[in-house]
GROMACS .gro file of C-alpha atoms in nm:
model
  445
    1UNK     CA    1   1.759  -2.270  -0.754
    2UNK     CA    2   1.805  -1.978  -0.519
    3UNK     CA    3   1.810  -2.205  -0.228
    4UNK     CA    4   2.082  -2.429  -0.381
    5UNK     CA    5   2.302  -2.138  -0.459
    6UNK     CA    6   2.302  -2.006  -0.110
    7UNK     CA    7   2.379  -2.334   0.084
    8UNK     CA    8   2.721  -2.187   0.166
    9UNK     CA    9   2.528  -1.910   0.357
   10UNK     CA   10   2.486  -1.963   0.726
   11UNK     CA   11   2.304  -1.768   1.012
   12UNK     CA   12   1.975  -1.579   1.041
   13UNK     CA   13   2.094  -1.280   0.837
   14UNK     CA   14   2.195  -1.505   0.555
   15UNK     CA   15   1.865  -1.688   0.570
   16UNK     CA   16   1.678  -1.349   0.580
   17UNK     CA   17   1.869  -1.216   0.275
   18UNK     CA   18   1.786  -1.545   0.096
   19UNK     CA   19   1.413  -1.504   0.182
   20UNK     CA   20   1.417  -1.160   0.041
   21UNK     CA   21   1.568  -1.287  -0.280
   22UNK     CA   22   1.286  -1.564  -0.298
   23UNK     CA   23   1.023  -1.303  -0.223
   24UNK     CA   24   1.146  -1.075  -0.499
   25UNK     CA   25   1.189  -1.364  -0.735
   26UNK     CA   26   0.824  -1.484  -0.665
   27UNK     CA   27   0.671  -1.128  -0.670
   28UNK     CA   28   0.852  -1.020  -0.980
   29UNK     CA   29   0.811  -1.349  -1.180
   30UNK     CA   30   0.438  -1.428  -1.091
   31UNK     CA   31   0.343  -1.336  -1.451
   32UNK     CA   32   0.524  -1.647  -1.582
   33UNK     CA   33   0.365  -1.858  -1.295
   34UNK     CA   34   0.025  -1.743  -1.384
   35UNK     CA   35   0.082  -1.826  -1.750
   36UNK     CA   36   0.243  -2.175  -1.680
   37UNK     CA   37   0.112  -2.461  -1.889
   38UNK     CA   38   0.261  -2.747  -2.077
   39UNK     CA   39   0.301  -2.486  -2.361
   40UNK     CA   40   0.372  -2.189  -2.133
   41UNK     CA   41   0.708  -2.098  -2.313
   42UNK     CA   42   0.535  -2.078  -2.654
   43UNK     CA   43   0.240  -1.880  -2.497
   44UNK     CA   44   0.474  -1.630  -2.363
   45UNK     CA   45   0.658  -1.595  -2.687
   46UNK     CA   46   0.333  -1.542  -2.859
   47UNK     CA   47   0.231  -1.278  -2.609
   48UNK     CA   48   0.550  -1.090  -2.680
   49UNK     CA   49   0.484  -1.091  -3.052
   50UNK     CA   50   0.155  -0.915  -3.011
   51UNK     CA   51   0.096  -0.570  -2.877
   52UNK     CA   52  -0.268  -0.640  -2.763
   53UNK     CA   53  -0.250  -0.854  -2.450
   54UNK     CA   54  -0.518  -1.122  -2.409
   55UNK     CA   55  -0.758  -1.120  -2.106
   56UNK     CA   56  -0.564  -1.406  -1.952
   57UNK     CA   57  -0.254  -1.182  -1.937
   58UNK     CA   58  -0.440  -0.936  -1.721
   59UNK     CA   59  -0.433  -1.192  -1.437
   60UNK     CA   60  -0.058  -1.147  -1.419
   61UNK     CA   61   0.162  -1.024  -1.138
   62UNK     CA   62   0.027  -0.747  -0.927
   63UNK     CA   63   0.342  -0.566  -0.881
   64UNK     CA   64   0.458  -0.577  -1.231
   65UNK     CA   65   0.105  -0.460  -1.343
   66UNK     CA   66   0.121  -0.163  -1.106
   67UNK     CA   67   0.473  -0.079  -1.224
   68UNK     CA   68   0.334  -0.056  -1.583
   69UNK     CA   69   0.026   0.141  -1.465
   70UNK     CA   70   0.258   0.369  -1.283
   71UNK     CA   71   0.412   0.461  -1.618
   72UNK     CA   72   0.058   0.537  -1.758
   73UNK     CA   73  -0.007   0.740  -1.441
   74UNK     CA   74   0.304   0.951  -1.483
   75UNK     CA   75   0.222   1.013  -1.845
   76UNK     CA   76  -0.136   1.125  -1.755
   77UNK     CA   77  -0.011   1.358  -1.479
   78UNK     CA   78   0.241   1.528  -1.709
   79UNK     CA   79  -0.034   1.570  -1.975
   80UNK     CA   80  -0.242   1.795  -1.743
   81UNK     CA   81  -0.194   2.161  -1.708
   82UNK     CA   82  -0.154   2.103  -1.340
   83UNK     CA   83  -0.190   1.781  -1.147
   84UNK     CA   84  -0.309   1.767  -0.790
   85UNK     CA   85  -0.058   1.481  -0.743
   86UNK     CA   86   0.294   1.569  -0.682
   87UNK     CA   87   0.601   1.353  -0.634
   88UNK     CA   88   0.748   1.530  -0.335
   89UNK     CA   89   1.127   1.490  -0.294
   90UNK     CA   90   1.221   1.521   0.068
   91UNK     CA   91   1.499   1.752   0.192
   92UNK     CA   92   1.765   1.625   0.423
   93UNK     CA   93   1.923   1.949   0.554
   94UNK     CA   94   2.105   1.770   0.826
   95UNK     CA   95   2.317   1.561   0.585
   96UNK     CA   96   2.372   1.862   0.362
   97UNK     CA   97   2.508   2.074   0.650
   98UNK     CA   98   2.732   1.789   0.766
   99UNK     CA   99   2.879   1.742   0.414
  100UNK     CA  100   2.934   2.111   0.383
  101UNK     CA  101   3.120   2.119   0.710
  102UNK     CA  102   3.336   1.815   0.604
  103UNK     CA  103   3.426   1.980   0.279
  104UNK     CA  104   3.528   2.314   0.430
  105UNK     CA  105   3.751   2.140   0.700
  106UNK     CA  106   3.921   1.917   0.435
  107UNK     CA  107   3.913   2.050   0.073
  108UNK     CA  108   4.072   1.720  -0.066
  109UNK     CA  109   3.732   1.555   0.027
  110UNK     CA  110   3.535   1.789  -0.213
  111UNK     CA  111   3.544   1.552  -0.506
  112UNK     CA  112   3.444   1.251  -0.297
  113UNK     CA  113   3.158   1.437  -0.130
  114UNK     CA  114   3.030   1.566  -0.478
  115UNK     CA  115   3.031   1.211  -0.593
  116UNK     CA  116   2.850   1.082  -0.282
  117UNK     CA  117   2.596   1.362  -0.321
  118UNK     CA  118   2.537   1.271  -0.685
  119UNK     CA  119   2.482   0.909  -0.596
  120UNK     CA  120   2.244   1.004  -0.308
  121UNK     CA  121   2.047   1.219  -0.544
  122UNK     CA  122   1.949   0.920  -0.758
  123UNK     CA  123   1.817   0.749  -0.458
  124UNK     CA  124   1.645   1.052  -0.307
  125UNK     CA  125   1.361   0.985  -0.063
  126UNK     CA  126   1.022   1.106  -0.166
  127UNK     CA  127   0.647   1.072  -0.102
  128UNK     CA  128   0.343   1.139  -0.305
  129UNK     CA  129   0.142   1.442  -0.205
  130UNK     CA  130  -0.237   1.492  -0.316
  131UNK     CA  131  -0.321   1.863  -0.300
  132UNK     CA  132  -0.679   1.963  -0.195
  133UNK     CA  133  -0.945   2.030  -0.469
  134UNK     CA  134  -0.868   2.355  -0.635
  135UNK     CA  135  -0.535   2.374  -0.465
  136UNK     CA  136  -0.699   2.542  -0.174
  137UNK     CA  137  -0.563   2.566   0.182
  138UNK     CA  138  -0.635   2.220   0.322
  139UNK     CA  139  -0.876   2.180   0.607
  140UNK     CA  140  -0.682   1.877   0.737
  141UNK     CA  141  -0.385   1.654   0.661
  142UNK     CA  142  -0.410   1.282   0.601
  143UNK     CA  143  -0.111   1.037   0.620
  144UNK     CA  144  -0.197   0.721   0.424
  145UNK     CA  145  -0.009   0.383   0.434
  146UNK     CA  146  -0.102   0.129   0.173
  147UNK     CA  147  -0.082  -0.255   0.194
  148UNK     CA  148   0.184  -0.497   0.078
  149UNK     CA  149   0.275  -0.452  -0.297
  150UNK     CA  150  -0.020  -0.203  -0.329
  151UNK     CA  151   0.171   0.039  -0.114
  152UNK     CA  152   0.458   0.036  -0.361
  153UNK     CA  153   0.257   0.240  -0.593
  154UNK     CA  154  -0.013   0.398  -0.370
  155UNK     CA  155  -0.083   0.688  -0.611
  156UNK     CA  156  -0.205   0.432  -0.862
  157UNK     CA  157  -0.375   0.154  -0.647
  158UNK     CA  158  -0.547   0.401  -0.417
  159UNK     CA  159  -0.579   0.696  -0.641
  160UNK     CA  160  -0.963   0.714  -0.649
  161UNK     CA  161  -0.994   0.628  -0.276
  162UNK     CA  162  -0.772   0.897  -0.175
  163UNK     CA  163  -0.898   1.144  -0.421
  164UNK     CA  164  -1.262   1.102  -0.316
  165UNK     CA  165  -1.167   1.145   0.048
  166UNK     CA  166  -0.958   1.458  -0.039
  167UNK     CA  167  -1.261   1.597  -0.231
  168UNK     CA  168  -1.497   1.554   0.054
  169UNK     CA  169  -1.270   1.669   0.342
  170UNK     CA  170  -1.077   1.939   0.145
  171UNK     CA  171  -0.772   1.746   0.271
  172UNK     CA  172  -0.416   1.711   0.158
  173UNK     CA  173  -0.293   1.357   0.148
  174UNK     CA  174   0.064   1.235   0.203
  175UNK     CA  175   0.155   0.863   0.126
  176UNK     CA  176   0.500   0.716   0.131
  177UNK     CA  177   0.562   0.422  -0.101
  178UNK     CA  178   0.761   0.116   0.027
  179UNK     CA  179   0.874  -0.235  -0.095
  180UNK     CA  180   0.811  -0.550   0.100
  181UNK     CA  181   1.106  -0.767   0.021
  182UNK     CA  182   1.202  -0.796   0.394
  183UNK     CA  183   1.062  -0.953   0.726
  184UNK     CA  184   1.166  -0.652   0.923
  185UNK     CA  185   0.841  -0.473   0.965
  186UNK     CA  186   1.010  -0.237   1.221
  187UNK     CA  187   1.233  -0.107   0.936
  188UNK     CA  188   0.941  -0.064   0.703
  189UNK     CA  189   0.737   0.123   0.979
  190UNK     CA  190   1.037   0.356   1.039
  191UNK     CA  191   1.071   0.422   0.671
  192UNK     CA  192   0.715   0.527   0.598
  193UNK     CA  193   0.669   0.696   0.921
  194UNK     CA  194   0.992   0.903   0.897
  195UNK     CA  195   0.931   0.999   0.538
  196UNK     CA  196   0.573   1.109   0.624
  197UNK     CA  197   0.689   1.312   0.909
  198UNK     CA  198   0.951   1.490   0.698
  199UNK     CA  199   0.693   1.558   0.442
  200UNK     CA  200   0.458   1.717   0.688
  201UNK     CA  201   0.726   1.954   0.804
  202UNK     CA  202   0.827   2.027   0.450
  203UNK     CA  203   0.476   2.124   0.355
  204UNK     CA  204   0.462   2.354   0.653
  205UNK     CA  205   0.781   2.526   0.565
  206UNK     CA  206   0.742   2.539   0.177
  207UNK     CA  207   0.666   2.895   0.091
  208UNK     CA  208   0.451   2.770  -0.205
  209UNK     CA  209   0.227   2.580   0.037
  210UNK     CA  210   0.277   2.692   0.398
  211UNK     CA  211   0.042   2.449   0.548
  212UNK     CA  212  -0.092   2.552   0.889
  213UNK     CA  213   0.118   2.369   1.162
  214UNK     CA  214  -0.207   2.350   1.357
  215UNK     CA  215  -0.409   2.146   1.099
  216UNK     CA  216  -0.567   1.840   1.216
  217UNK     CA  217  -0.363   1.537   1.106
  218UNK     CA  218  -0.517   1.199   1.069
  219UNK     CA  219  -0.366   0.856   0.976
  220UNK     CA  220  -0.546   0.612   0.731
  221UNK     CA  221  -0.394   0.274   0.653
  222UNK     CA  222  -0.489  -0.054   0.465
  223UNK     CA  223  -0.392  -0.411   0.546
  224UNK     CA  224  -0.016  -0.439   0.627
  225UNK     CA  225  -0.006  -0.052   0.640
  226UNK     CA  226  -0.217  -0.073   0.957
  227UNK     CA  227   0.040  -0.282   1.136
  228UNK     CA  228   0.318  -0.040   1.020
  229UNK     CA  229   0.129   0.261   1.151
  230UNK     CA  230   0.080   0.085   1.498
  231UNK     CA  231   0.460   0.006   1.516
  232UNK     CA  232   0.564   0.359   1.433
  233UNK     CA  233   0.313   0.505   1.670
  234UNK     CA  234   0.420   0.271   1.961
  235UNK     CA  235   0.790   0.350   1.887
  236UNK     CA  236   0.773   0.729   1.869
  237UNK     CA  237   0.452   0.823   2.060
  238UNK     CA  238   0.298   0.977   1.740
  239UNK     CA  239  -0.046   1.090   1.814
  240UNK     CA  240  -0.284   1.159   1.542
  241UNK     CA  241  -0.625   1.349   1.568
  242UNK     CA  242  -0.786   1.023   1.452
  243UNK     CA  243  -0.665   0.682   1.309
  244UNK     CA  244  -0.858   0.469   1.058
  245UNK     CA  245  -0.768   0.112   0.988
  246UNK     CA  246  -0.913  -0.062   0.691
  247UNK     CA  247  -0.886  -0.440   0.698
  248UNK     CA  248  -0.629  -0.442   0.979
  249UNK     CA  249  -0.356  -0.701   0.913
  250UNK     CA  250  -0.113  -0.872   1.171
  251UNK     CA  251  -0.085  -1.227   1.030
  252UNK     CA  252   0.223  -1.457   1.087
  253UNK     CA  253   0.454  -1.528   0.808
  254UNK     CA  254   0.304  -1.873   0.748
  255UNK     CA  255  -0.047  -1.744   0.745
  256UNK     CA  256   0.050  -1.462   0.495
  257UNK     CA  257   0.131  -1.726   0.237
  258UNK     CA  258  -0.237  -1.841   0.265
  259UNK     CA  259  -0.340  -1.481   0.265
  260UNK     CA  260  -0.141  -1.427  -0.053
  261UNK     CA  261  -0.317  -1.713  -0.224
  262UNK     CA  262  -0.660  -1.559  -0.136
  263UNK     CA  263  -0.535  -1.222  -0.237
  264UNK     CA  264  -0.418  -1.349  -0.580
  265UNK     CA  265  -0.749  -1.533  -0.631
  266UNK     CA  266  -0.938  -1.220  -0.560
  267UNK     CA  267  -0.727  -1.030  -0.807
  268UNK     CA  268  -0.784  -1.288  -1.061
  269UNK     CA  269  -1.163  -1.306  -1.005
  270UNK     CA  270  -1.194  -0.932  -1.028
  271UNK     CA  271  -0.988  -0.935  -1.341
  272UNK     CA  272  -1.192  -1.204  -1.507
  273UNK     CA  273  -1.508  -1.018  -1.403
  274UNK     CA  274  -1.374  -0.696  -1.573
  275UNK     CA  275  -1.316  -0.893  -1.892
  276UNK     CA  276  -1.652  -1.051  -1.920
  277UNK     CA  277  -1.541  -1.370  -1.760
  278UNK     CA  278  -1.302  -1.479  -2.031
  279UNK     CA  279  -1.002  -1.572  -1.830
  280UNK     CA  280  -0.863  -1.870  -2.027
  281UNK     CA  281  -0.993  -2.142  -1.792
  282UNK     CA  282  -0.881  -2.247  -1.438
  283UNK     CA  283  -0.531  -2.390  -1.533
  284UNK     CA  284  -0.368  -2.080  -1.370
  285UNK     CA  285  -0.576  -2.116  -1.063
  286UNK     CA  286  -0.468  -2.480  -1.021
  287UNK     CA  287  -0.105  -2.419  -1.071
  288UNK     CA  288  -0.113  -2.115  -0.843
  289UNK     CA  289  -0.280  -2.305  -0.560
  290UNK     CA  290   0.002  -2.574  -0.590
  291UNK     CA  291   0.282  -2.318  -0.574
  292UNK     CA  292   0.137  -2.154  -0.263
  293UNK     CA  293   0.069  -2.489  -0.093
  294UNK     CA  294   0.430  -2.596  -0.146
  295UNK     CA  295   0.562  -2.248  -0.034
  296UNK     CA  296   0.339  -2.254   0.281
  297UNK     CA  297   0.465  -2.595   0.379
  298UNK     CA  298   0.838  -2.530   0.314
  299UNK     CA  299   0.847  -2.184   0.469
  300UNK     CA  300   0.643  -2.291   0.766
  301UNK     CA  301   0.881  -2.574   0.845
  302UNK     CA  302   1.195  -2.352   0.852
  303UNK     CA  303   1.053  -2.130   1.122
  304UNK     CA  304   1.073  -1.778   0.960
  305UNK     CA  305   0.864  -1.497   1.105
  306UNK     CA  306   0.810  -1.120   1.069
  307UNK     CA  307   0.962  -0.875   1.312
  308UNK     CA  308   0.779  -0.812   1.525
  309UNK     CA  309   0.570  -1.130   1.525
  310UNK     CA  310   0.197  -1.114   1.557
  311UNK     CA  311   0.210  -1.189   1.933
  312UNK     CA  312   0.489  -0.926   1.978
  313UNK     CA  313   0.284  -0.673   1.776
  314UNK     CA  314  -0.012  -0.722   2.003
  315UNK     CA  315   0.216  -0.684   2.308
  316UNK     CA  316   0.361  -0.353   2.161
  317UNK     CA  317   0.011  -0.209   2.099
  318UNK     CA  318  -0.098  -0.318   2.451
  319UNK     CA  319   0.199  -0.156   2.623
  320UNK     CA  320   0.269   0.148   2.411
  321UNK     CA  321  -0.075   0.274   2.272
  322UNK     CA  322  -0.258   0.445   2.550
  323UNK     CA  323  -0.633   0.445   2.581
  324UNK     CA  324  -0.665   0.807   2.459
  325UNK     CA  325  -0.512   0.711   2.122
  326UNK     CA  326  -0.726   0.386   2.105
  327UNK     CA  327  -1.040   0.579   2.161
  328UNK     CA  328  -0.962   0.795   1.846
  329UNK     CA  329  -0.924   0.468   1.636
  330UNK     CA  330  -1.175   0.324   1.395
  331UNK     CA  331  -1.155  -0.024   1.243
  332UNK     CA  332  -1.328  -0.061   0.900
  333UNK     CA  333  -1.427  -0.424   0.848
  334UNK     CA  334  -1.556  -0.560   0.506
  335UNK     CA  335  -1.833  -0.843   0.518
  336UNK     CA  336  -1.655  -1.065   0.270
  337UNK     CA  337  -1.289  -1.002   0.387
  338UNK     CA  338  -1.130  -1.327   0.482
  339UNK     CA  339  -0.792  -1.157   0.526
  340UNK     CA  340  -0.904  -0.912   0.795
  341UNK     CA  341  -0.728  -0.953   1.122
  342UNK     CA  342  -0.906  -0.684   1.331
  343UNK     CA  343  -0.958  -0.924   1.622
  344UNK     CA  344  -0.577  -0.909   1.682
  345UNK     CA  345  -0.594  -0.535   1.739
  346UNK     CA  346  -0.895  -0.577   1.967
  347UNK     CA  347  -0.710  -0.840   2.176
  348UNK     CA  348  -0.426  -0.601   2.214
  349UNK     CA  349  -0.672  -0.336   2.345
  350UNK     CA  350  -0.827  -0.551   2.621
  351UNK     CA  351  -0.857  -0.353   2.937
  352UNK     CA  352  -0.855  -0.028   2.753
  353UNK     CA  353  -1.117   0.190   2.580
  354UNK     CA  354  -1.221  -0.004   2.271
  355UNK     CA  355  -1.188   0.138   1.931
  356UNK     CA  356  -1.512   0.189   1.723
  357UNK     CA  357  -1.583  -0.047   1.443
  358UNK     CA  358  -1.761   0.009   1.113
  359UNK     CA  359  -1.889  -0.290   0.904
  360UNK     CA  360  -1.929  -0.239   0.530
  361UNK     CA  361  -2.008  -0.437   0.219
  362UNK     CA  362  -1.693  -0.532   0.039
  363UNK     CA  363  -1.372  -0.736   0.055
  364UNK     CA  364  -1.005  -0.688   0.115
  365UNK     CA  365  -0.953  -0.500  -0.203
  366UNK     CA  366  -1.243  -0.256  -0.159
  367UNK     CA  367  -1.003   0.049  -0.126
  368UNK     CA  368  -0.821  -0.034  -0.444
  369UNK     CA  369  -0.985   0.118  -0.745
  370UNK     CA  370  -0.848   0.282  -1.065
  371UNK     CA  371  -0.922   0.347  -1.418
  372UNK     CA  372  -0.636   0.442  -1.652
  373UNK     CA  373  -0.696   0.488  -2.026
  374UNK     CA  374  -0.464   0.626  -2.297
  375UNK     CA  375  -0.768   0.788  -2.461
  376UNK     CA  376  -0.742   1.040  -2.164
  377UNK     CA  377  -0.402   1.157  -2.305
  378UNK     CA  378  -0.356   1.416  -2.566
  379UNK     CA  379  -0.377   1.267  -2.913
  380UNK     CA  380  -0.018   1.331  -2.998
  381UNK     CA  381   0.104   1.141  -2.701
  382UNK     CA  382  -0.124   0.835  -2.725
  383UNK     CA  383   0.058   0.632  -2.989
  384UNK     CA  384   0.401   0.696  -2.834
  385UNK     CA  385   0.267   0.594  -2.494
  386UNK     CA  386   0.097   0.281  -2.628
  387UNK     CA  387   0.406   0.167  -2.810
  388UNK     CA  388   0.647   0.229  -2.505
  389UNK     CA  389   0.407   0.044  -2.286
  390UNK     CA  390   0.378  -0.268  -2.519
  391UNK     CA  391   0.043  -0.195  -2.661
  392UNK     CA  392  -0.125  -0.093  -2.332
  393UNK     CA  393  -0.468   0.081  -2.392
  394UNK     CA  394  -0.663   0.081  -2.066
  395UNK     CA  395  -0.690  -0.084  -1.721
  396UNK     CA  396  -0.973  -0.076  -1.469
  397UNK     CA  397  -1.009  -0.241  -1.122
  398UNK     CA  398  -1.248  -0.223  -0.833
  399UNK     CA  399  -1.612  -0.181  -0.730
  400UNK     CA  400  -1.733   0.173  -0.753
  401UNK     CA  401  -2.032   0.147  -0.527
  402UNK     CA  402  -1.835  -0.030  -0.241
  403UNK     CA  403  -1.561   0.215  -0.273
  404UNK     CA  404  -1.807   0.502  -0.242
  405UNK     CA  405  -1.967   0.355   0.074
  406UNK     CA  406  -1.619   0.310   0.227
  407UNK     CA  407  -1.520   0.675   0.143
  408UNK     CA  408  -1.835   0.799   0.296
  409UNK     CA  409  -1.783   0.602   0.608
  410UNK     CA  410  -1.410   0.713   0.640
  411UNK     CA  411  -1.510   1.079   0.598
  412UNK     CA  412  -1.796   1.032   0.851
  413UNK     CA  413  -1.537   0.904   1.100
  414UNK     CA  414  -1.306   1.196   1.028
  415UNK     CA  415  -1.600   1.427   1.092
  416UNK     CA  416  -1.687   1.261   1.423
  417UNK     CA  417  -1.986   1.050   1.325
  418UNK     CA  418  -2.072   0.723   1.464
  419UNK     CA  419  -2.058   0.409   1.250
  420UNK     CA  420  -2.337   0.356   1.012
  421UNK     CA  421  -2.343  -0.011   1.082
  422UNK     CA  422  -2.154  -0.129   1.386
  423UNK     CA  423  -1.979  -0.460   1.404
  424UNK     CA  424  -1.942  -0.666   1.724
  425UNK     CA  425  -1.642  -0.894   1.722
  426UNK     CA  426  -1.632  -1.178   1.983
  427UNK     CA  427  -1.376  -1.455   2.011
  428UNK     CA  428  -1.225  -1.379   1.666
  429UNK     CA  429  -1.542  -1.390   1.477
  430UNK     CA  430  -1.816  -1.146   1.357
  431UNK     CA  431  -2.080  -1.217   1.623
  432UNK     CA  432  -2.334  -0.954   1.532
  433UNK     CA  433  -2.369  -0.655   1.315
  434UNK     CA  434  -2.629  -0.390   1.389
  435UNK     CA  435  -2.741  -0.074   1.219
  436UNK     CA  436  -2.718   0.245   1.431
  437UNK     CA  437  -3.020   0.404   1.271
  438UNK     CA  438  -3.235   0.103   1.344
  439UNK     CA  439  -3.169   0.135   1.718
  440UNK     CA  440  -3.268   0.507   1.743
  441UNK     CA  441  -2.956   0.651   1.606
  442UNK     CA  442  -2.929   0.962   1.371
  443UNK     CA  443  -3.036   0.854   1.012
  444UNK     CA  444  -2.780   1.077   0.874
  445UNK     CA  445  -2.504   0.875   1.029
   0.00000   0.00000   0.00000
């Protein structure tokens, strides 16, 4: 329907705008897709009439689910005497000064300026800041960039991952959320990179924090966030004290459809596992497979691609990231991650110092772990919160043991330790995996 309504549009910008609308439509309406059946309409009407969702509903759209969980998360944070998580609104002093000068030079623009300022305030840039344990002075600062969709609500999807790292490292963590309804990864990289940079400066200048400007600053990223971090570093020369890429991703647009299919299946499998295997059969899987297959065929034929493309991204890394920065980079590769594209990064580094690689048990979603329960709220707030969230009671996702191993490996890297289990990647495949300790390495590593 979107395609038909846009036949009058011509040119690459129009097609890109159309694609953004299609992506938004698919992402935001996946819940109906997952619930599709010959009686899908009746099932959705029944679901709306009951406050307690069925296990099958839990396999719905990831973005919508995270948006709902974000509401629960905010309620939880407000219920605490003092939360370590802060939604840090970013100042824009340059714009404020320009507006002040314009108003002083022409008083008739005062009203228009005030209106523009009020409008901008509703769209104010922000990041999420995780304070160190005990609100102590941080020993280091970590900039984190999440993956596609997950990075829209990083404080929910990666809450446990980042909190455990912060606890071990006494670190402050800054993470900038972003939406993925665009093919322009240059724009996304600039958005998250600039917001993170502004947040660091603001934390250094904030009299309530006064973070030391000489603190070590590290970058961690997951999936698409790894590509965005590379683009920003290549474009600006940003040099961190260390960079960790978990499940590096640099797939083409056509391959991303297949990746999304596997990603959705992983979500569904994990959800069914957490509900004792009762997921309402495999009708949802069959329909979902058909939708992804059609989308991959259609979008592949019209020649759409991310900017930069995978090849251009590799070239950008090869030309702009010097050996010194590559040497401070660690790739974290999960044994059962079919969505990992770390070989793309390695190809770009040929002829330079290779990054180190850590092999771990897990999959593409290992960094994603959360537990949210209304029982954790004050009693007087539970019923109100449940009603406003359509009967929501609790949600859990992830593998605790695999997450813990990843956290320990990441912290070991930040502390200068060698990989616990090294991975040798050759010709795009995992050729060998060896344990450092078995070859005479330190058992503590």
